[in-house]
PDB file of C-alpha atoms in Angstrom:
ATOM      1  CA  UNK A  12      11.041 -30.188 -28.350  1.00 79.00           C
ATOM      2  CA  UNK A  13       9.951 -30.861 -24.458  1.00 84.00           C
ATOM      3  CA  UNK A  14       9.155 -27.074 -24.603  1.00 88.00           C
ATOM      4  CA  UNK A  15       6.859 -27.263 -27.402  1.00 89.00           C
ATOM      5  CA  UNK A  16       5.214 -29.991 -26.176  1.00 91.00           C
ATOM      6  CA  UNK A  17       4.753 -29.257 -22.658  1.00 90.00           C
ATOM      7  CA  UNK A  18       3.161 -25.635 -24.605  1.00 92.00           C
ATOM      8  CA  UNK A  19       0.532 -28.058 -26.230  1.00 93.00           C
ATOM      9  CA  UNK A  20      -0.578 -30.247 -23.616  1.00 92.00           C
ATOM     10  CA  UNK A  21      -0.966 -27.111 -21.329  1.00 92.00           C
ATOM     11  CA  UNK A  22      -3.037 -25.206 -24.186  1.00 92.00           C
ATOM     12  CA  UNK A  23      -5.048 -28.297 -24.311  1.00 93.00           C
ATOM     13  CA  UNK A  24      -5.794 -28.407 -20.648  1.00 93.00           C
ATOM     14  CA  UNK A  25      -5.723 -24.383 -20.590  1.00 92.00           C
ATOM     15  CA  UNK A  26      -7.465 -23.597 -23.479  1.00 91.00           C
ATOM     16  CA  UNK A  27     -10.931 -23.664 -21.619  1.00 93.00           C
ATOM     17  CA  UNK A  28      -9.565 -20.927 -19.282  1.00 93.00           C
ATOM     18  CA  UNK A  29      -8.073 -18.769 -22.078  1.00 94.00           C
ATOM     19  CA  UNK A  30     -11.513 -18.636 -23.910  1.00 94.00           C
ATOM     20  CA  UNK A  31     -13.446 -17.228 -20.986  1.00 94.00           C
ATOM     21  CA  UNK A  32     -10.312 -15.034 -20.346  1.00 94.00           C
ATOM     22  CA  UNK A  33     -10.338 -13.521 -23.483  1.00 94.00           C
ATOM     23  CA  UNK A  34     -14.544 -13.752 -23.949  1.00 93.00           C
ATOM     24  CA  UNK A  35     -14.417 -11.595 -20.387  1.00 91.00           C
ATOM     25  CA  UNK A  36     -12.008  -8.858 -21.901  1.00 92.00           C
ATOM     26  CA  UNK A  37     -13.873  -8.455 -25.241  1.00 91.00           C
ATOM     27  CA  UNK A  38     -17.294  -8.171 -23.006  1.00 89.00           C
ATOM     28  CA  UNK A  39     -15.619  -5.296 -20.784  1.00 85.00           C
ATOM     29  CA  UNK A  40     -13.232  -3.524 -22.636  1.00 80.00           C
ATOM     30  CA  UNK A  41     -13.891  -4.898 -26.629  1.00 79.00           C
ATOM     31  CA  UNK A  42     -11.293  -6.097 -28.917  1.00 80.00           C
ATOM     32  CA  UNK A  43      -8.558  -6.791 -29.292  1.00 90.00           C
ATOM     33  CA  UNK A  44      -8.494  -9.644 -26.453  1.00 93.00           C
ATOM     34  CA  UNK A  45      -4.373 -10.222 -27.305  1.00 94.00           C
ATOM     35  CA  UNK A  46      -1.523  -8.026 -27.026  1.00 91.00           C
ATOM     36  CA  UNK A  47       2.277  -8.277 -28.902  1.00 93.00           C
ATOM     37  CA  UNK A  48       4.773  -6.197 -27.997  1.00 91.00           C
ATOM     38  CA  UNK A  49       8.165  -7.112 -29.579  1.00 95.00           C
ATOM     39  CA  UNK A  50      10.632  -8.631 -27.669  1.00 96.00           C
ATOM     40  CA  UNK A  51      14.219  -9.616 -27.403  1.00 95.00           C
ATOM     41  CA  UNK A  52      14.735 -13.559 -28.209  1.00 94.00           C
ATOM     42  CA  UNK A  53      17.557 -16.327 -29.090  1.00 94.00           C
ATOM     43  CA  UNK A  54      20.739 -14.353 -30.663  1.00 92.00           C
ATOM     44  CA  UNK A  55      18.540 -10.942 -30.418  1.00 90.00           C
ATOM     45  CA  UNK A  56      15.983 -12.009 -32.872  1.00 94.00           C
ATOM     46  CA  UNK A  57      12.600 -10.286 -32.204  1.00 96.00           C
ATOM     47  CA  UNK A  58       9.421 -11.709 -31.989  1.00 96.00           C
ATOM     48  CA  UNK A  59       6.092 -10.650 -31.196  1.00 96.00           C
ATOM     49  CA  UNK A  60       5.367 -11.766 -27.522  1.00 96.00           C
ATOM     50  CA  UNK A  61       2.037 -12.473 -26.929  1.00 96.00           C
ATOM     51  CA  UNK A  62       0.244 -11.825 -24.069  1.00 95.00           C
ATOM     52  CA  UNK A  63      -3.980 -11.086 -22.830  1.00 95.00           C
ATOM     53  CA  UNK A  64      -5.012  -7.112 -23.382  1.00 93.00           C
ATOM     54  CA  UNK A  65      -4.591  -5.990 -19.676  1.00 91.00           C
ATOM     55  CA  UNK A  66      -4.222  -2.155 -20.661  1.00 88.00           C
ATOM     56  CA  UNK A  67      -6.679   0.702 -22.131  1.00 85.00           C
ATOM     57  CA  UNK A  68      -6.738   0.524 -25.698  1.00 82.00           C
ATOM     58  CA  UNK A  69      -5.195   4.508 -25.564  1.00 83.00           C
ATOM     59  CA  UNK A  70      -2.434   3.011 -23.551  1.00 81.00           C
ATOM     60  CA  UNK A  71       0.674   4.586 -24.728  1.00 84.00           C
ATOM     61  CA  UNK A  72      -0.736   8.286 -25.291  1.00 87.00           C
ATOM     62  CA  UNK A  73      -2.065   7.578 -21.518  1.00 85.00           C
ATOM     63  CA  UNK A  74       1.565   7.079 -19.886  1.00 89.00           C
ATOM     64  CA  UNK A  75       2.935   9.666 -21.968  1.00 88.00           C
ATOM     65  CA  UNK A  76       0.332  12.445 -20.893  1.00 86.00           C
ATOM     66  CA  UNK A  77       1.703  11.077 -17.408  1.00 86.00           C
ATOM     67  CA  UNK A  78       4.991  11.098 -17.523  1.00 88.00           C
ATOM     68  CA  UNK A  79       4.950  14.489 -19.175  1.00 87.00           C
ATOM     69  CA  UNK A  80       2.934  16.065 -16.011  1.00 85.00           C
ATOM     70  CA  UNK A  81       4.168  13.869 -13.215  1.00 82.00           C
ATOM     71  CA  UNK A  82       7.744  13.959 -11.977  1.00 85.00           C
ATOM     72  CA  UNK A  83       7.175  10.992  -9.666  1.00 85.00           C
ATOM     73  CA  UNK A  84       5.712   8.799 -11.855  1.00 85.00           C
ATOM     74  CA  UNK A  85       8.839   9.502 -14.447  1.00 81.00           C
ATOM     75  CA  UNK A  86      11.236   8.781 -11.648  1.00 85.00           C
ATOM     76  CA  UNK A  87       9.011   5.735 -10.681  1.00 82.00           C
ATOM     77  CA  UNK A  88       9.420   4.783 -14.900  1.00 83.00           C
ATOM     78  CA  UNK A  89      12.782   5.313 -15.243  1.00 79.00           C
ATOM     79  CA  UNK A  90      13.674   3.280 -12.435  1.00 78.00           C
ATOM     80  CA  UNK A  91      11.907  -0.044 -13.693  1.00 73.00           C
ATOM     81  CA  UNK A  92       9.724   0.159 -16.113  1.00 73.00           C
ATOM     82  CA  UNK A  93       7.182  -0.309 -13.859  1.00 78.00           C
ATOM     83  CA  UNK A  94       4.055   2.087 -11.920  1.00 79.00           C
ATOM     84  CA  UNK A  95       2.801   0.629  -9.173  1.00 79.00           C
ATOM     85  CA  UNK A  96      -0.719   2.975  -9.383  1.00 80.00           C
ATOM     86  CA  UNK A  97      -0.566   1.982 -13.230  1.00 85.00           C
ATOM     87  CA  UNK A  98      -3.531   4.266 -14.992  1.00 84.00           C
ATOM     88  CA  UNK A  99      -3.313   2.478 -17.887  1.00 86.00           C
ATOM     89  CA  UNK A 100      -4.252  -0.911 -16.719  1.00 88.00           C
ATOM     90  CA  UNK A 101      -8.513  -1.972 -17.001  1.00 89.00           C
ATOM     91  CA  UNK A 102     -10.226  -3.376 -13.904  1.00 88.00           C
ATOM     92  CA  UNK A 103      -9.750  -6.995 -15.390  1.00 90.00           C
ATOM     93  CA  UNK A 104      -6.055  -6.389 -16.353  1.00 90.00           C
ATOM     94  CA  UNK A 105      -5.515  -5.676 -12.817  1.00 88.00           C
ATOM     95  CA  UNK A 106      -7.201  -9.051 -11.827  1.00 90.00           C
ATOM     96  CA  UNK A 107      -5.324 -11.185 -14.747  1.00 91.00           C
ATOM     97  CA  UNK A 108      -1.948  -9.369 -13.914  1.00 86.00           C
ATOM     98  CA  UNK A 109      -2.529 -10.712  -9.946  1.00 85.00           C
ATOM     99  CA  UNK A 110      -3.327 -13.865 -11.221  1.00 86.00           C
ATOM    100  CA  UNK A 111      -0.181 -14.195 -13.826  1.00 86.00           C
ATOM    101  CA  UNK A 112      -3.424 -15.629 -16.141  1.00 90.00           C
ATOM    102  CA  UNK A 113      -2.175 -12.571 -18.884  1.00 93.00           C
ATOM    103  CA  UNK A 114       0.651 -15.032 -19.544  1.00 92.00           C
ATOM    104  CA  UNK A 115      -0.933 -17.744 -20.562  1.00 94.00           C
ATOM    105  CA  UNK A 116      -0.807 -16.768 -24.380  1.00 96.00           C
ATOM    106  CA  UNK A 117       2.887 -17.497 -24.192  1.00 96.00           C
ATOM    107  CA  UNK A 118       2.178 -20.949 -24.736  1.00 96.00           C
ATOM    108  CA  UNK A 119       1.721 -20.117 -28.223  1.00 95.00           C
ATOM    109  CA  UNK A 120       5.145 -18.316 -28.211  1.00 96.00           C
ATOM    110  CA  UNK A 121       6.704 -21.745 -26.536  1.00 95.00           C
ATOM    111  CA  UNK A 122       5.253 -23.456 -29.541  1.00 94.00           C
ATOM    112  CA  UNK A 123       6.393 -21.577 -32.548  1.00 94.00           C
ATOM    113  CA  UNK A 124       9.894 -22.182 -30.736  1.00 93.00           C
ATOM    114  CA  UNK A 125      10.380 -18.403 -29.939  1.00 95.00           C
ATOM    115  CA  UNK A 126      10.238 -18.478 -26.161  1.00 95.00           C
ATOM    116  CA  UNK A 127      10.636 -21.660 -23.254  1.00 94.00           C
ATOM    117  CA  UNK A 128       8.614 -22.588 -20.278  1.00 94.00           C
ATOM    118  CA  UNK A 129      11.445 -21.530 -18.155  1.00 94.00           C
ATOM    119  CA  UNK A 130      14.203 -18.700 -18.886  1.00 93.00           C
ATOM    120  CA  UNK A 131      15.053 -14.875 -18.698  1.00 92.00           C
ATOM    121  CA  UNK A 132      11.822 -12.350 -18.543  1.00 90.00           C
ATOM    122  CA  UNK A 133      11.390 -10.961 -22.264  1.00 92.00           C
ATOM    123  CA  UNK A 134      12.520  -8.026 -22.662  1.00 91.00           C
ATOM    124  CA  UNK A 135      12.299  -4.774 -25.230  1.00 91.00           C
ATOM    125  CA  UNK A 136      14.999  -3.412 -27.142  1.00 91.00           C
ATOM    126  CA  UNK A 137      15.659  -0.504 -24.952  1.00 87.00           C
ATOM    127  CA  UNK A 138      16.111  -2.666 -22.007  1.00 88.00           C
ATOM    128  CA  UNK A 139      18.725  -4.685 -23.132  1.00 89.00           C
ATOM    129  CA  UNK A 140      20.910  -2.325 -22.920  1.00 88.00           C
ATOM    130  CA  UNK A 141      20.522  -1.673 -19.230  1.00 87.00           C
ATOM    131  CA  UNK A 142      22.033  -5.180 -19.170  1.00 89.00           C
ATOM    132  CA  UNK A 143      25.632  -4.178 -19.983  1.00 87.00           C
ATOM    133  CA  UNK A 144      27.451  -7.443 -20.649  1.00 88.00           C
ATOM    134  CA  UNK A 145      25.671  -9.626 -18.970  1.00 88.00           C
ATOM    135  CA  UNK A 146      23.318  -9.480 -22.418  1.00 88.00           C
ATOM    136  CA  UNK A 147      25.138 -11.903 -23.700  1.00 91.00           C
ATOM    137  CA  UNK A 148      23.844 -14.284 -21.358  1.00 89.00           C
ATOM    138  CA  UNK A 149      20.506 -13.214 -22.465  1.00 91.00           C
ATOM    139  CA  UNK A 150      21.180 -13.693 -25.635  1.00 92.00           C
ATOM    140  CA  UNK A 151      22.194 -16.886 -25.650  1.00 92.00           C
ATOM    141  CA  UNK A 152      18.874 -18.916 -24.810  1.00 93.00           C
ATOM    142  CA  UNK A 153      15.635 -18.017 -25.364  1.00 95.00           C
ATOM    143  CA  UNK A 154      12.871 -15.792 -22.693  1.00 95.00           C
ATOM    144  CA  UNK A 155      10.750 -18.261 -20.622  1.00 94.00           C
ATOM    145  CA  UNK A 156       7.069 -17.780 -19.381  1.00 93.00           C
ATOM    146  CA  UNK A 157       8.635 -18.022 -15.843  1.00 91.00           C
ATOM    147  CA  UNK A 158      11.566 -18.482 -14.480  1.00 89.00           C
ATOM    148  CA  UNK A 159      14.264 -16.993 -11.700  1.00 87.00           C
ATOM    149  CA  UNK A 160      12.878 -13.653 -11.215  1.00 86.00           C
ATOM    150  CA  UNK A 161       9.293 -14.711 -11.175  1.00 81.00           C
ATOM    151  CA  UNK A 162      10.060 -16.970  -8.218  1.00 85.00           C
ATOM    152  CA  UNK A 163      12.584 -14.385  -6.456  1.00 81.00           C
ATOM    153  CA  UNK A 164      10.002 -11.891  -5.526  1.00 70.00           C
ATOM    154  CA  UNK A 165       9.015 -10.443  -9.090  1.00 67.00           C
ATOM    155  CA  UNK A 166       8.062  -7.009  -9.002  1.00 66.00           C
ATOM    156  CA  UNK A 167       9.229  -6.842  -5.408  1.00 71.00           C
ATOM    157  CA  UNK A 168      12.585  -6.944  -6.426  1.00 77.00           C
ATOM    158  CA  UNK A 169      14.911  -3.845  -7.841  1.00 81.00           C
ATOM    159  CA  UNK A 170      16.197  -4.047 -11.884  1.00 82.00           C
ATOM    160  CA  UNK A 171      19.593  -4.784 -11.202  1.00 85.00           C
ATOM    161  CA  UNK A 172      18.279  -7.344  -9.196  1.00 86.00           C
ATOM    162  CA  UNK A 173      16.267  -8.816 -11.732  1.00 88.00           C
ATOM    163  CA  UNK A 174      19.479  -8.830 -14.488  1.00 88.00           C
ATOM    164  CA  UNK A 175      21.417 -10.503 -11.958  1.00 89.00           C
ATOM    165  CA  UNK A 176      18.722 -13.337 -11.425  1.00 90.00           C
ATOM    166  CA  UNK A 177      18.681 -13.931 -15.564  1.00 90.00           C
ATOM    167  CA  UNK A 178      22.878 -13.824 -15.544  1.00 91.00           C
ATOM    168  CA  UNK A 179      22.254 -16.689 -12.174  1.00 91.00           C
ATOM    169  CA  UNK A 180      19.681 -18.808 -14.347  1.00 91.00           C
ATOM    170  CA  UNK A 181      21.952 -18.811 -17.598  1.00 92.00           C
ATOM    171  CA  UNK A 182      24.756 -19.749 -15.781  1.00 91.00           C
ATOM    172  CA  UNK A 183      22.958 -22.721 -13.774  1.00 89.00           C
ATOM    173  CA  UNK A 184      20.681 -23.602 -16.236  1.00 88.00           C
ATOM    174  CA  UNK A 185      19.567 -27.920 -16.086  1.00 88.00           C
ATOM    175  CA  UNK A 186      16.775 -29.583 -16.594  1.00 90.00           C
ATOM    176  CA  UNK A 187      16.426 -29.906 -12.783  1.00 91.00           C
ATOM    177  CA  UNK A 188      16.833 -26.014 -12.169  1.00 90.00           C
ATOM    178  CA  UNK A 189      14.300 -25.765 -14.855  1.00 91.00           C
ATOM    179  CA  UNK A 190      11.768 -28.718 -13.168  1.00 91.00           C
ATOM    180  CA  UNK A 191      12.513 -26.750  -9.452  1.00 91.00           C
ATOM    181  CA  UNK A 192      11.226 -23.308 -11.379  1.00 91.00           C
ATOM    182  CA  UNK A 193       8.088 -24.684 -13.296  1.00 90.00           C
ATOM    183  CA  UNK A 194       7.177 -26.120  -9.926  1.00 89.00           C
ATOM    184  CA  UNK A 195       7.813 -23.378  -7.615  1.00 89.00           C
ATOM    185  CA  UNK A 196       6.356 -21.138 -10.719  1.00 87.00           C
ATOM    186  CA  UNK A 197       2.677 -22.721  -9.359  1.00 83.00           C
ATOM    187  CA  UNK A 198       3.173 -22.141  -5.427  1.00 83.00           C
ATOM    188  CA  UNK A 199       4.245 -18.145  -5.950  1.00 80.00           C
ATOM    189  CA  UNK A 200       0.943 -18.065  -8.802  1.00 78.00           C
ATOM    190  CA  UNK A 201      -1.378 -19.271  -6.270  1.00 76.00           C
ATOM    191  CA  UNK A 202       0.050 -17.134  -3.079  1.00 73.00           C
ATOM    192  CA  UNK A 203       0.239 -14.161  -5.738  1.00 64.00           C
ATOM    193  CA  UNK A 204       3.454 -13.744  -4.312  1.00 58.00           C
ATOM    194  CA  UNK A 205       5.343 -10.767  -6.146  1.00 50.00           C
ATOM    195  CA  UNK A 206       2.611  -9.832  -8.287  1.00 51.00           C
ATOM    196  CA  UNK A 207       1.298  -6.237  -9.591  1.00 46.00           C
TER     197      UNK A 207
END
């Protein structure tokens, strides 16, 4: 319940913001302005995790075409997930990534009680398994907006890494670890510490 309604007071203060996010996307690259991707949640339910359009619409045949021709890029891929030169990502999705603003349509995810404010990153089907047994940590609460390995260096930091920040946060989770997060959360935004 504190979840849910720290989700609606910040959509109420946010919502402004989100509106001229999403009014700037459908100027420069049209619809849609939102993006769900299916995710892992609570007890391995999936849900649709929302987040702002921050990739070409012709995403997925995009990284395919590259990690068909490019050996480095599919080493980069299978390594994290992650391109650092991502060709897939429009000039504002590059700005809202920087800023961590893409997020913001979590909140509605916090609301309809699939996510938190604080917990593990959300991840896909496919990844979970990279998790071994520490997925039943995962498992066992539910993805936050932020948390551990958004304030541990984010992308700077290696996958196994990452796993073994969700297994730390699971295992010391309190309302005070989760307080500490949401706060730091707002320093490492502003200093864009971490970010893509």
């Amino acid at each position: 319940r504190l979840n849910q309604l720290g989700a609606l007071i910040l959509l109420m203060v946010l919502g402004p913001l989100m509106l001229i996010v999403a009014a700037l996307i459908w100027r420069t690259d049209g619809a849609p302005v939102l993006f769900a991707h299916y995710r892992v949640g609570f007890r391995g339910k999936l849900f649709r995790c929302f987040k702002f359009r921050t990739m070409r619409r012709d995403a997925e045949q995009v990284l395919a075409d590259l990690l068909r021709d490019d050996a480095r890029a599919r080493a980069e891929w299978a390594a994290g997930q992650k391109l650092v030169d991502d060709p897939r990502i429009t000039p504002i999705g590059r700005f809202l990534r920087r800023t961590s603003l893409d997020e913001l349509p979590q909140l509605l995810n916090v609301l309809r009680g699939e996510m938190s404010l604080v917990g593990p990153r959300p991840i896909t089907v496919g990844e979970l398994t990279r998790y071994g047994s520490v997925r039943w940590h995962y498992l066992s609460v539910r993805p936050g907006i932020t948390g551990l390995w958004q304030v541990s260096g984010r992308n700077d930091t290696t996958y196994d890494e990452r796993v073994e920040l969700d297994r730390r946060y699971v295992e010391q989770q309190t309302l005070f670890v989760d307080v500490a997060i949401l706060l730091k959360t707002i320093r490492v935004v502003l200093r864009r510490e971490g970010a893509c």
